């Protein structure tokens, strides 16, 4: 009756398990640890904690390998006191020694307080989880809404463009049909007159032959007898209607169609700019309400100075490195790997731009405001590659440049340009600044490196002192 079955292999403690401190030989897994005994017990050796009255008062916890951490290394006593002054667990003797006079409570009391704080934090975390799960659901719905809207817009746009193409094809067919119909009418009318003239020519040739024959008659009497019988020559009824003058035929139609093409190109270019703005200006759930007033933009103002090491030798800095001017003679600046060379009359800012920022540039003549990565080629113009975005301006127009693609912009020209950048959202906006803020162009992109403000200047006949650009201090 004393024989017992051997424990199964899975009951023995492995390297990752807590072993029973009282097993001899191969140790079994502990099922509990005692914070009073500071030992771990298997099921068999734990039984006295259930049977013996004094042991039943001990604190049993899940098996732990770190029981020795509950012992004071100085006094070899149980850490059952918490020092709030030093925020650490101590033993009772520590309260009379180095922690004397400190605010102390029992570890159980501190645990109760911390447990309450923990439950509050868990409650906050669980509330945030619920809130964020709702947000995830809203975002999923937003993704579905964006996809539905985009798919429907693509479908509708294709239908509209197909209708436009059909309309142009129909108008092309109508013009072609009208031209061919008028061609047939006019050719028929001309050939009718031509045929009648040819008949008159034949008749005239016959009469000329009769006259020639009569002119050779040697008998005077016969000549005089036959002469009165010759009919009088009738006046041609067609030659008088033919005037020798410059003719245009159908050239005016070609001119009219060419004018229509030019007008359509203008409309498509202007409309395309508007369409592009509409595409990049879609309002989605994550879109922040964009600032519309200058005061709103000035909250994001960043003071910008220009880096002399990047300055092209045909440019001059002034006004505390905030103003740059184009000059007609080369300056003697020291060589530097960051300096723009050749015809790249450009300069970059000293500071990289913050994630969300705004600045204004006052300009004279012609040039461009831009943002660029630091490692842009020093022999390429801003906007001529995929590492820079540039708004070029002169007295009459704006043109946006990126990756060597030019986009003309039909906007009123202002002498002050405002630039708003939100790198995280990938938004870059150029504004005409006067009494009001007028959007010139909006870019939606993905910026993968820190950005720097840039200026490009060029020679201008309207600025004999040299075109210039100045970063305005926020006011």
Short mmCIF file of C-alpha atoms in Angstrom, two decimals:
data_model
loop_
_atom_site.label_atom_id
_atom_site.label_comp_id
_atom_site.label_asym_id
_atom_site.label_seq_id
_atom_site.Cartn_x
_atom_site.Cartn_y
_atom_site.Cartn_z
CA UNK A 1 0.00 0.00 0.00
CA UNK A 2 3.01 2.30 0.42
CA UNK A 3 3.84 2.05 -3.28
CA UNK A 4 2.90 5.04 -5.42
CA UNK A 5 3.00 5.45 -9.15
CA UNK A 6 6.04 7.34 -10.43
CA UNK A 7 5.31 10.95 -11.51
CA UNK A 8 4.92 11.49 -15.22
CA UNK A 9 7.84 13.17 -17.02
CA UNK A 10 5.87 16.38 -17.51
CA UNK A 11 5.63 16.76 -13.68
CA UNK A 12 9.41 17.15 -13.28
CA UNK A 13 10.93 20.64 -13.35
CA UNK A 14 12.63 21.68 -16.54
CA UNK A 15 15.17 24.52 -17.14
CA UNK A 16 12.39 27.08 -17.46
CA UNK A 17 10.33 25.82 -14.53
CA UNK A 18 10.45 26.64 -10.80
CA UNK A 19 11.63 23.54 -8.95
CA UNK A 20 10.43 22.37 -5.55
CA UNK A 21 13.01 23.27 -2.89
CA UNK A 22 12.19 20.18 -0.76
CA UNK A 23 12.39 17.41 -3.37
CA UNK A 24 15.42 15.14 -3.13
CA UNK A 25 16.98 13.89 -6.32
CA UNK A 26 15.07 14.77 -9.43
CA UNK A 27 12.90 17.74 -8.46
CA UNK A 28 9.24 18.17 -9.30
CA UNK A 29 7.67 21.35 -10.57
CA UNK A 30 6.62 23.78 -7.84
CA UNK A 31 2.95 24.72 -7.84
CA UNK A 32 3.22 27.49 -5.22
CA UNK A 33 5.84 29.72 -3.60
CA UNK A 34 5.55 30.91 0.01
CA UNK A 35 6.49 34.53 0.76
CA UNK A 36 7.04 33.67 4.44
CA UNK A 37 9.06 30.51 4.00
CA UNK A 38 10.73 32.00 0.91
CA UNK A 39 10.60 28.58 -0.69
CA UNK A 40 8.74 26.86 -3.48
CA UNK A 41 6.77 23.64 -3.09
CA UNK A 42 5.48 20.82 -5.24
CA UNK A 43 2.01 19.44 -4.53
CA UNK A 44 3.26 16.90 -2.02
CA UNK A 45 5.48 19.23 0.01
CA UNK A 46 2.91 22.04 -0.08
CA UNK A 47 0.32 19.94 1.77
CA UNK A 48 1.48 21.01 5.30
CA UNK A 49 0.58 24.62 4.39
CA UNK A 50 -3.01 23.40 4.10
CA UNK A 51 -2.96 21.02 7.09
CA UNK A 52 -0.91 22.83 9.78
CA UNK A 53 -2.67 25.82 11.38
CA UNK A 54 0.38 28.19 11.68
CA UNK A 55 1.37 27.46 8.06
CA UNK A 56 -2.12 28.21 6.79
CA UNK A 57 -1.45 31.88 7.62
CA UNK A 58 1.49 32.04 5.20
CA UNK A 59 1.14 33.95 1.91
CA UNK A 60 1.14 31.59 -1.08
CA UNK A 61 1.72 32.92 -4.61
CA UNK A 62 2.36 31.52 -8.07
CA UNK A 63 5.77 29.80 -8.39
CA UNK A 64 8.60 32.37 -8.55
CA UNK A 65 12.35 32.12 -9.08
CA UNK A 66 12.88 35.58 -7.55
CA UNK A 67 12.00 34.86 -3.92
CA UNK A 68 15.46 35.94 -2.74
CA UNK A 69 14.72 39.42 -4.01
CA UNK A 70 12.19 39.64 -1.12
CA UNK A 71 15.05 39.46 1.42
CA UNK A 72 16.94 42.53 2.63
CA UNK A 73 20.56 42.09 1.56
CA UNK A 74 21.77 44.03 4.63
CA UNK A 75 19.66 42.55 7.44
CA UNK A 76 18.58 39.23 5.87
CA UNK A 77 14.99 40.02 6.80
CA UNK A 78 11.80 39.98 4.75
CA UNK A 79 11.12 43.16 2.76
CA UNK A 80 7.71 43.90 4.23
CA UNK A 81 7.93 47.69 4.52
CA UNK A 82 7.80 50.29 1.72
CA UNK A 83 9.71 53.57 1.98
CA UNK A 84 7.75 56.25 0.13
CA UNK A 85 10.60 58.72 0.55
CA UNK A 86 13.08 56.57 -1.41
CA UNK A 87 10.41 54.61 -3.32
CA UNK A 88 11.84 51.18 -2.44
CA UNK A 89 11.00 48.08 -0.42
CA UNK A 90 12.88 47.71 2.89
CA UNK A 91 12.79 45.48 5.97
CA UNK A 92 11.65 46.45 9.46
CA UNK A 93 15.24 47.01 10.66
CA UNK A 94 15.87 49.43 7.79
CA UNK A 95 13.25 51.79 9.29
CA UNK A 96 15.52 52.17 12.34
CA UNK A 97 18.69 52.54 10.31
CA UNK A 98 19.25 54.38 7.02
CA UNK A 99 15.51 54.99 6.47
CA UNK A 100 14.91 56.43 9.93
CA UNK A 101 12.50 59.39 9.78
CA UNK A 102 11.31 58.49 6.25
CA UNK A 103 7.66 58.07 5.35
CA UNK A 104 7.08 54.32 5.50
CA UNK A 105 4.06 52.06 5.24
CA UNK A 106 3.58 48.33 5.12
CA UNK A 107 4.19 46.69 1.76
CA UNK A 108 0.58 45.45 1.87
CA UNK A 109 -0.73 49.01 2.37
CA UNK A 110 1.43 50.33 -0.46
CA UNK A 111 0.32 47.44 -2.63
CA UNK A 112 -3.32 48.33 -1.93
CA UNK A 113 -2.65 51.94 -2.97
CA UNK A 114 -0.68 50.94 -6.04
CA UNK A 115 -3.32 48.35 -6.88
CA UNK A 116 -5.92 51.10 -6.89
CA UNK A 117 -3.71 53.21 -9.17
CA UNK A 118 -3.09 50.18 -11.36
CA UNK A 119 -6.82 49.56 -11.71
CA UNK A 120 -7.31 53.21 -12.65
CA UNK A 121 -4.55 52.95 -15.25
CA UNK A 122 -6.03 49.72 -16.56
CA UNK A 123 -9.39 51.44 -16.75
CA UNK A 124 -7.80 54.29 -18.72
CA UNK A 125 -5.99 51.85 -20.99
CA UNK A 126 -9.14 49.81 -21.58
CA UNK A 127 -11.06 53.01 -22.34
CA UNK A 128 -8.35 54.04 -24.80
CA UNK A 129 -8.49 50.57 -26.35
CA UNK A 130 -12.26 50.94 -26.80
CA UNK A 131 -11.84 54.45 -28.21
CA UNK A 132 -9.09 53.38 -30.58
CA UNK A 133 -11.03 50.30 -31.67
CA UNK A 134 -13.86 52.68 -32.56
CA UNK A 135 -11.32 54.84 -34.43
CA UNK A 136 -10.00 51.77 -36.26
CA UNK A 137 -13.56 50.93 -37.29
CA UNK A 138 -14.13 54.52 -38.42
CA UNK A 139 -10.86 54.47 -40.37
CA UNK A 140 -11.84 51.20 -42.05
CA UNK A 141 -15.16 52.77 -43.00
CA UNK A 142 -13.23 55.80 -44.26
CA UNK A 143 -10.99 53.56 -46.41
CA UNK A 144 -14.07 51.94 -47.89
CA UNK A 145 -15.67 55.37 -48.46
CA UNK A 146 -12.49 56.70 -50.14
CA UNK A 147 -12.29 53.63 -52.37
CA UNK A 148 -15.99 53.87 -53.30
CA UNK A 149 -15.71 57.59 -54.02
CA UNK A 150 -12.50 57.16 -56.04
CA UNK A 151 -13.91 54.24 -58.05
CA UNK A 152 -17.15 56.10 -58.81
CA UNK A 153 -15.26 59.28 -59.73
CA UNK A 154 -12.95 57.35 -62.06
CA UNK A 155 -15.98 55.69 -63.67
CA UNK A 156 -17.86 58.98 -64.00
CA UNK A 157 -14.75 60.77 -65.32
CA UNK A 158 -14.23 58.08 -67.96
CA UNK A 159 -17.86 58.43 -69.05
CA UNK A 160 -17.57 62.23 -69.24
CA UNK A 161 -14.29 62.10 -71.18
CA UNK A 162 -15.79 59.47 -73.47
CA UNK A 163 -18.74 61.79 -74.11
CA UNK A 164 -16.33 64.64 -74.82
CA UNK A 165 -14.38 62.47 -77.25
CA UNK A 166 -17.62 61.40 -78.96
CA UNK A 167 -18.75 65.01 -79.16
CA UNK A 168 -15.46 66.05 -80.75
CA UNK A 169 -15.62 63.10 -83.13
CA UNK A 170 -19.19 64.05 -84.11
CA UNK A 171 -18.20 67.67 -84.64
CA UNK A 172 -15.22 66.49 -86.70
CA UNK A 173 -17.55 64.30 -88.76
CA UNK A 174 -20.06 67.17 -89.18
CA UNK A 175 -17.36 69.56 -90.37
CA UNK A 176 -16.01 66.95 -92.74
CA UNK A 177 -19.51 66.27 -94.12
CA UNK A 178 -20.26 69.98 -94.56
CA UNK A 179 -16.93 70.56 -96.30
CA UNK A 180 -17.48 67.63 -98.67
CA UNK A 181 -21.08 68.74 -99.39
CA UNK A 182 -20.01 72.30 -100.09
CA UNK A 183 -17.07 71.00 -102.10
CA UNK A 184 -19.46 69.00 -104.31
CA UNK A 185 -21.81 71.99 -104.75
CA UNK A 186 -19.05 74.43 -105.66
CA UNK A 187 -17.25 71.99 -107.97
CA UNK A 188 -20.55 71.21 -109.74
CA UNK A 189 -21.31 74.91 -110.19
CA UNK A 190 -17.82 75.64 -111.52
CA UNK A 191 -17.90 72.64 -113.88
CA UNK A 192 -21.34 73.71 -115.19
CA UNK A 193 -19.97 77.13 -116.11
CA UNK A 194 -16.82 75.50 -117.49
CA UNK A 195 -18.90 73.21 -119.74
CA UNK A 196 -20.94 76.09 -121.11
CA UNK A 197 -17.81 78.08 -121.78
CA UNK A 198 -16.30 75.13 -123.61
CA UNK A 199 -19.48 74.91 -125.76
CA UNK A 200 -19.19 78.64 -126.57
CA UNK A 201 -15.53 78.13 -127.49
CA UNK A 202 -16.52 75.34 -129.91
CA UNK A 203 -19.20 77.56 -131.47
CA UNK A 204 -16.80 80.48 -131.75
CA UNK A 205 -14.18 78.32 -133.42
CA UNK A 206 -16.78 77.18 -135.97
CA UNK A 207 -17.75 80.78 -136.75
CA UNK A 208 -14.11 81.76 -136.98
CA UNK A 209 -13.59 79.02 -139.56
CA UNK A 210 -16.52 80.34 -141.65
CA UNK A 211 -15.15 83.86 -141.49
CA UNK A 212 -11.72 82.64 -142.46
CA UNK A 213 -13.20 80.81 -145.44
CA UNK A 214 -15.16 83.90 -146.54
CA UNK A 215 -12.06 86.04 -146.19
CA UNK A 216 -10.32 83.92 -148.81
CA UNK A 217 -13.17 84.28 -151.39
CA UNK A 218 -11.73 85.93 -154.54
CA UNK A 219 -15.08 86.75 -156.12
CA UNK A 220 -16.01 90.14 -154.77
CA UNK A 221 -19.66 89.72 -155.62
CA UNK A 222 -19.91 86.39 -153.74
CA UNK A 223 -18.08 87.91 -150.76
CA UNK A 224 -20.58 90.79 -150.58
CA UNK A 225 -23.58 88.51 -151.05
CA UNK A 226 -22.51 86.13 -148.22
CA UNK A 227 -21.20 88.67 -145.71
CA UNK A 228 -24.66 89.96 -144.58
CA UNK A 229 -25.78 86.39 -143.85
CA UNK A 230 -23.18 86.03 -141.03
CA UNK A 231 -24.90 86.31 -137.65
CA UNK A 232 -23.72 88.92 -135.20
CA UNK A 233 -21.41 87.74 -132.36
CA UNK A 234 -23.31 87.42 -129.09
CA UNK A 235 -21.73 88.61 -125.83
CA UNK A 236 -20.59 85.82 -123.47
CA UNK A 237 -22.89 85.40 -120.47
CA UNK A 238 -20.32 83.65 -118.25
CA UNK A 239 -16.96 85.31 -118.62
CA UNK A 240 -18.25 88.51 -117.08
CA UNK A 241 -18.99 86.68 -113.81
CA UNK A 242 -15.43 85.42 -113.42
CA UNK A 243 -13.29 87.93 -111.57
CA UNK A 244 -9.57 87.46 -111.22
CA UNK A 245 -9.03 87.99 -107.46
CA UNK A 246 -7.37 86.22 -104.49
CA UNK A 247 -9.49 83.29 -103.31
CA UNK A 248 -9.58 81.58 -99.90
CA UNK A 249 -11.68 78.52 -100.61
CA UNK A 250 -11.84 76.47 -97.32
CA UNK A 251 -8.82 78.04 -95.55
CA UNK A 252 -11.10 80.03 -93.26
CA UNK A 253 -12.55 76.75 -91.97
CA UNK A 254 -9.05 75.55 -91.08
CA UNK A 255 -8.41 78.80 -89.25
CA UNK A 256 -11.69 78.50 -87.35
CA UNK A 257 -10.92 74.88 -86.35
CA UNK A 258 -7.41 75.93 -85.27
CA UNK A 259 -8.91 78.69 -83.15
CA UNK A 260 -11.27 76.15 -81.57
CA UNK A 261 -8.30 73.88 -80.81
CA UNK A 262 -6.38 76.72 -79.16
CA UNK A 263 -9.40 77.70 -77.05
CA UNK A 264 -9.93 74.07 -76.01
CA UNK A 265 -6.25 73.77 -75.05
CA UNK A 266 -6.53 76.91 -72.92
CA UNK A 267 -9.70 75.64 -71.27
CA UNK A 268 -8.20 72.19 -70.68
CA UNK A 269 -5.00 73.67 -69.22
CA UNK A 270 -6.87 75.97 -66.81
CA UNK A 271 -9.43 73.32 -65.97
CA UNK A 272 -6.71 70.71 -65.49
CA UNK A 273 -5.09 72.92 -62.86
CA UNK A 274 -8.41 73.19 -61.05
CA UNK A 275 -9.01 69.43 -61.35
CA UNK A 276 -5.52 68.71 -59.97
CA UNK A 277 -6.18 70.99 -57.02
CA UNK A 278 -9.52 69.27 -56.41
CA UNK A 279 -7.84 65.84 -56.49
CA UNK A 280 -5.17 66.83 -53.94
CA UNK A 281 -7.67 68.79 -51.83
CA UNK A 282 -10.01 65.92 -51.06
CA UNK A 283 -11.52 66.09 -47.58
CA UNK A 284 -11.07 62.83 -45.67
CA UNK A 285 -11.45 61.84 -42.04
CA UNK A 286 -7.80 62.54 -41.17
CA UNK A 287 -7.71 65.91 -42.93
CA UNK A 288 -7.06 68.76 -40.54
CA UNK A 289 -9.08 71.92 -41.21
CA UNK A 290 -6.60 73.97 -43.25
CA UNK A 291 -5.76 77.49 -42.17
CA UNK A 292 -7.36 80.12 -44.37
CA UNK A 293 -6.06 83.36 -42.84
CA UNK A 294 -2.54 84.80 -42.67
CA UNK A 295 -2.75 85.03 -38.87
CA UNK A 296 -3.47 81.31 -38.81
CA UNK A 297 -0.39 80.57 -40.93
CA UNK A 298 1.85 82.87 -38.88
CA UNK A 299 1.37 80.52 -35.91
CA UNK A 300 3.66 78.11 -37.81
CA UNK A 301 6.22 80.77 -38.80
CA UNK A 302 9.86 79.70 -38.98
CA UNK A 303 12.72 82.19 -39.15
CA UNK A 304 14.96 81.23 -42.08
CA UNK A 305 18.51 82.32 -42.88
CA UNK A 306 20.48 81.43 -46.01
CA UNK A 307 23.60 79.28 -46.03
CA UNK A 308 26.64 81.13 -47.52
CA UNK A 309 28.29 77.79 -48.31
CA UNK A 310 25.52 76.99 -50.83
CA UNK A 311 25.47 80.48 -52.41
CA UNK A 312 26.11 80.70 -56.17
CA UNK A 313 28.95 83.12 -57.06
CA UNK A 314 26.52 85.44 -58.92
CA UNK A 315 24.47 86.02 -55.76
CA UNK A 316 24.95 88.31 -52.77
CA UNK A 317 23.59 87.92 -49.23
CA UNK A 318 22.42 90.80 -47.03
CA UNK A 319 19.92 91.69 -44.28
CA UNK A 320 21.36 89.18 -41.83
CA UNK A 321 21.54 86.40 -44.49
CA UNK A 322 17.80 86.69 -45.14
CA UNK A 323 18.04 88.53 -48.48
CA UNK A 324 19.72 87.36 -51.71
CA UNK A 325 20.35 89.48 -54.82
CA UNK A 326 21.47 88.56 -58.33
CA UNK A 327 24.57 90.43 -59.58
CA UNK A 328 26.11 90.57 -63.06
CA UNK A 329 29.68 89.86 -61.99
CA UNK A 330 31.07 86.75 -60.31
CA UNK A 331 31.97 87.00 -56.61
CA UNK A 332 35.12 85.53 -55.08
CA UNK A 333 33.67 82.98 -52.68
CA UNK A 334 35.85 80.10 -51.42
CA UNK A 335 35.33 76.67 -52.92
CA UNK A 336 32.87 74.48 -51.04
CA UNK A 337 31.22 71.15 -51.98
CA UNK A 338 27.77 72.57 -51.10
CA UNK A 339 28.08 75.62 -53.39
CA UNK A 340 25.75 75.80 -56.43
CA UNK A 341 27.72 76.17 -59.64
CA UNK A 342 27.31 77.38 -63.23
CA UNK A 343 23.90 78.77 -64.19
CA UNK A 344 22.26 77.49 -60.99
CA UNK A 345 21.79 80.91 -59.35
CA UNK A 346 20.51 79.30 -56.17
CA UNK A 347 20.94 79.11 -52.40
CA UNK A 348 19.52 76.88 -49.64
CA UNK A 349 18.60 77.69 -46.07
CA UNK A 350 20.96 77.04 -43.18
CA UNK A 351 18.23 75.42 -41.10
CA UNK A 352 16.23 72.37 -42.04
CA UNK A 353 12.50 73.01 -41.99
CA UNK A 354 10.40 71.87 -39.05
CA UNK A 355 7.68 69.30 -39.67
CA UNK A 356 4.97 71.97 -39.89
CA UNK A 357 6.11 75.47 -40.81
CA UNK A 358 5.33 78.64 -42.79
CA UNK A 359 7.47 81.39 -44.28
CA UNK A 360 7.10 84.35 -46.66
CA UNK A 361 9.37 85.66 -49.41
CA UNK A 362 9.27 89.20 -50.87
CA UNK A 363 10.74 89.30 -54.39
CA UNK A 364 11.73 91.63 -57.22
CA UNK A 365 12.32 90.53 -60.80
CA UNK A 366 12.06 86.83 -61.56
CA UNK A 367 12.99 83.67 -59.74
CA UNK A 368 11.61 80.79 -57.72
CA UNK A 369 10.84 79.74 -54.16
CA UNK A 370 11.44 76.08 -53.43
CA UNK A 371 11.95 73.27 -50.96
CA UNK A 372 14.69 70.72 -51.49
CA UNK A 373 16.60 67.84 -49.96
CA UNK A 374 20.11 68.70 -48.77
CA UNK A 375 21.89 66.36 -51.19
CA UNK A 376 20.42 67.89 -54.38
CA UNK A 377 22.92 68.12 -57.25
CA UNK A 378 24.82 71.44 -57.23
CA UNK A 379 24.62 71.64 -61.03
CA UNK A 380 20.83 71.18 -61.36
CA UNK A 381 18.16 73.83 -61.04
CA UNK A 382 15.60 73.60 -58.26
CA UNK A 383 12.58 71.72 -59.57
CA UNK A 384 14.49 69.93 -62.35
CA UNK A 385 14.71 66.65 -60.38
CA UNK A 386 12.69 64.49 -58.00
CA UNK A 387 14.46 65.94 -54.94
CA UNK A 388 13.11 69.50 -55.15
CA UNK A 389 9.79 71.32 -55.61
CA UNK A 390 9.86 74.84 -57.05
CA UNK A 391 7.40 77.64 -57.87
CA UNK A 392 8.86 79.86 -60.60
CA UNK A 393 7.47 83.37 -61.08
CA UNK A 394 7.96 86.45 -63.24
CA UNK A 395 5.91 89.61 -63.75
CA UNK A 396 3.10 87.80 -65.56
CA UNK A 397 2.77 84.18 -64.51
CA UNK A 398 3.62 81.25 -62.23
CA UNK A 399 4.97 77.82 -63.20
CA UNK A 400 5.40 74.87 -60.84
CA UNK A 401 8.48 72.67 -61.46
CA UNK A 402 9.14 69.17 -60.12
CA UNK A 403 11.16 66.32 -61.61
CA UNK A 404 11.67 68.46 -64.73
CA UNK A 405 7.89 68.65 -65.33
CA UNK A 406 6.50 72.17 -65.74
CA UNK A 407 2.92 73.03 -64.79
CA UNK A 408 1.70 76.51 -65.90
CA UNK A 409 -0.58 78.17 -63.35
CA UNK A 410 -3.13 80.84 -64.26
CA UNK A 411 -3.09 82.98 -61.11
CA UNK A 412 -2.75 86.72 -60.38
CA UNK A 413 0.91 87.48 -59.66
CA UNK A 414 1.89 88.96 -56.28
CA UNK A 415 5.23 90.29 -55.04
CA UNK A 416 5.00 88.23 -51.85
CA UNK A 417 4.81 84.43 -51.74
CA UNK A 418 3.79 82.44 -48.67
CA UNK A 419 4.89 78.80 -48.35
CA UNK A 420 3.22 76.32 -45.98
CA UNK A 421 4.76 72.90 -45.38
CA UNK A 422 3.43 69.92 -43.43
CA UNK A 423 6.06 67.22 -43.93
CA UNK A 424 4.20 64.54 -41.98
CA UNK A 425 1.04 64.96 -44.05
CA UNK A 426 3.08 65.45 -47.25
CA UNK A 427 1.48 68.84 -47.99
CA UNK A 428 3.25 71.76 -49.68
CA UNK A 429 1.25 74.91 -50.51
CA UNK A 430 2.22 78.16 -52.23
CA UNK A 431 0.13 81.27 -51.57
CA UNK A 432 -0.08 84.74 -53.05
CA UNK A 433 0.02 87.10 -50.05
CA UNK A 434 -1.64 90.51 -50.12
CA UNK A 435 -4.66 91.61 -48.11
CA UNK A 436 -5.89 88.04 -48.51
CA UNK A 437 -4.28 84.61 -48.93
CA UNK A 438 -4.82 83.14 -52.42
CA UNK A 439 -3.77 79.55 -53.10
CA UNK A 440 -1.43 79.35 -56.12
CA UNK A 441 -0.62 75.64 -56.07
CA UNK A 442 -0.95 72.69 -53.67
CA UNK A 443 1.32 69.65 -53.75
CA UNK A 444 0.58 66.26 -52.16
CA UNK A 445 3.76 64.22 -51.98
CA UNK A 446 5.81 61.92 -49.74
CA UNK A 447 8.87 63.58 -48.24
CA UNK A 448 11.50 61.03 -47.21
CA UNK A 449 14.33 63.36 -46.08
CA UNK A 450 14.67 66.63 -44.16
CA UNK A 451 13.75 69.62 -46.33
CA UNK A 452 15.46 72.99 -46.78
CA UNK A 453 14.05 76.25 -48.13
CA UNK A 454 15.55 77.33 -51.45
CA UNK A 455 15.71 80.43 -53.67
CA UNK A 456 16.55 80.63 -57.38
CA UNK A 457 17.08 83.99 -59.08
CA UNK A 458 17.57 84.99 -62.70
CA UNK A 459 18.52 88.06 -64.71
CA UNK A 460 15.62 90.49 -65.24
CA UNK A 461 15.46 93.53 -67.56
CA UNK A 462 12.90 95.02 -65.19
CA UNK A 463 15.36 95.04 -62.28
CA UNK A 464 18.58 96.79 -63.37
CA UNK A 465 19.87 96.49 -59.79
CA UNK A 466 19.35 92.74 -59.92
CA UNK A 467 16.41 90.50 -59.05
CA UNK A 468 16.18 89.68 -55.36
CA UNK A 469 14.27 87.67 -52.75
CA UNK A 470 14.01 88.31 -49.02
CA UNK A 471 12.66 86.11 -46.24
CA UNK A 472 10.25 88.28 -44.25
CA UNK A 473 10.31 88.20 -40.46
CA UNK A 474 6.92 87.10 -39.09
CA UNK A 475 4.86 89.99 -37.70
#
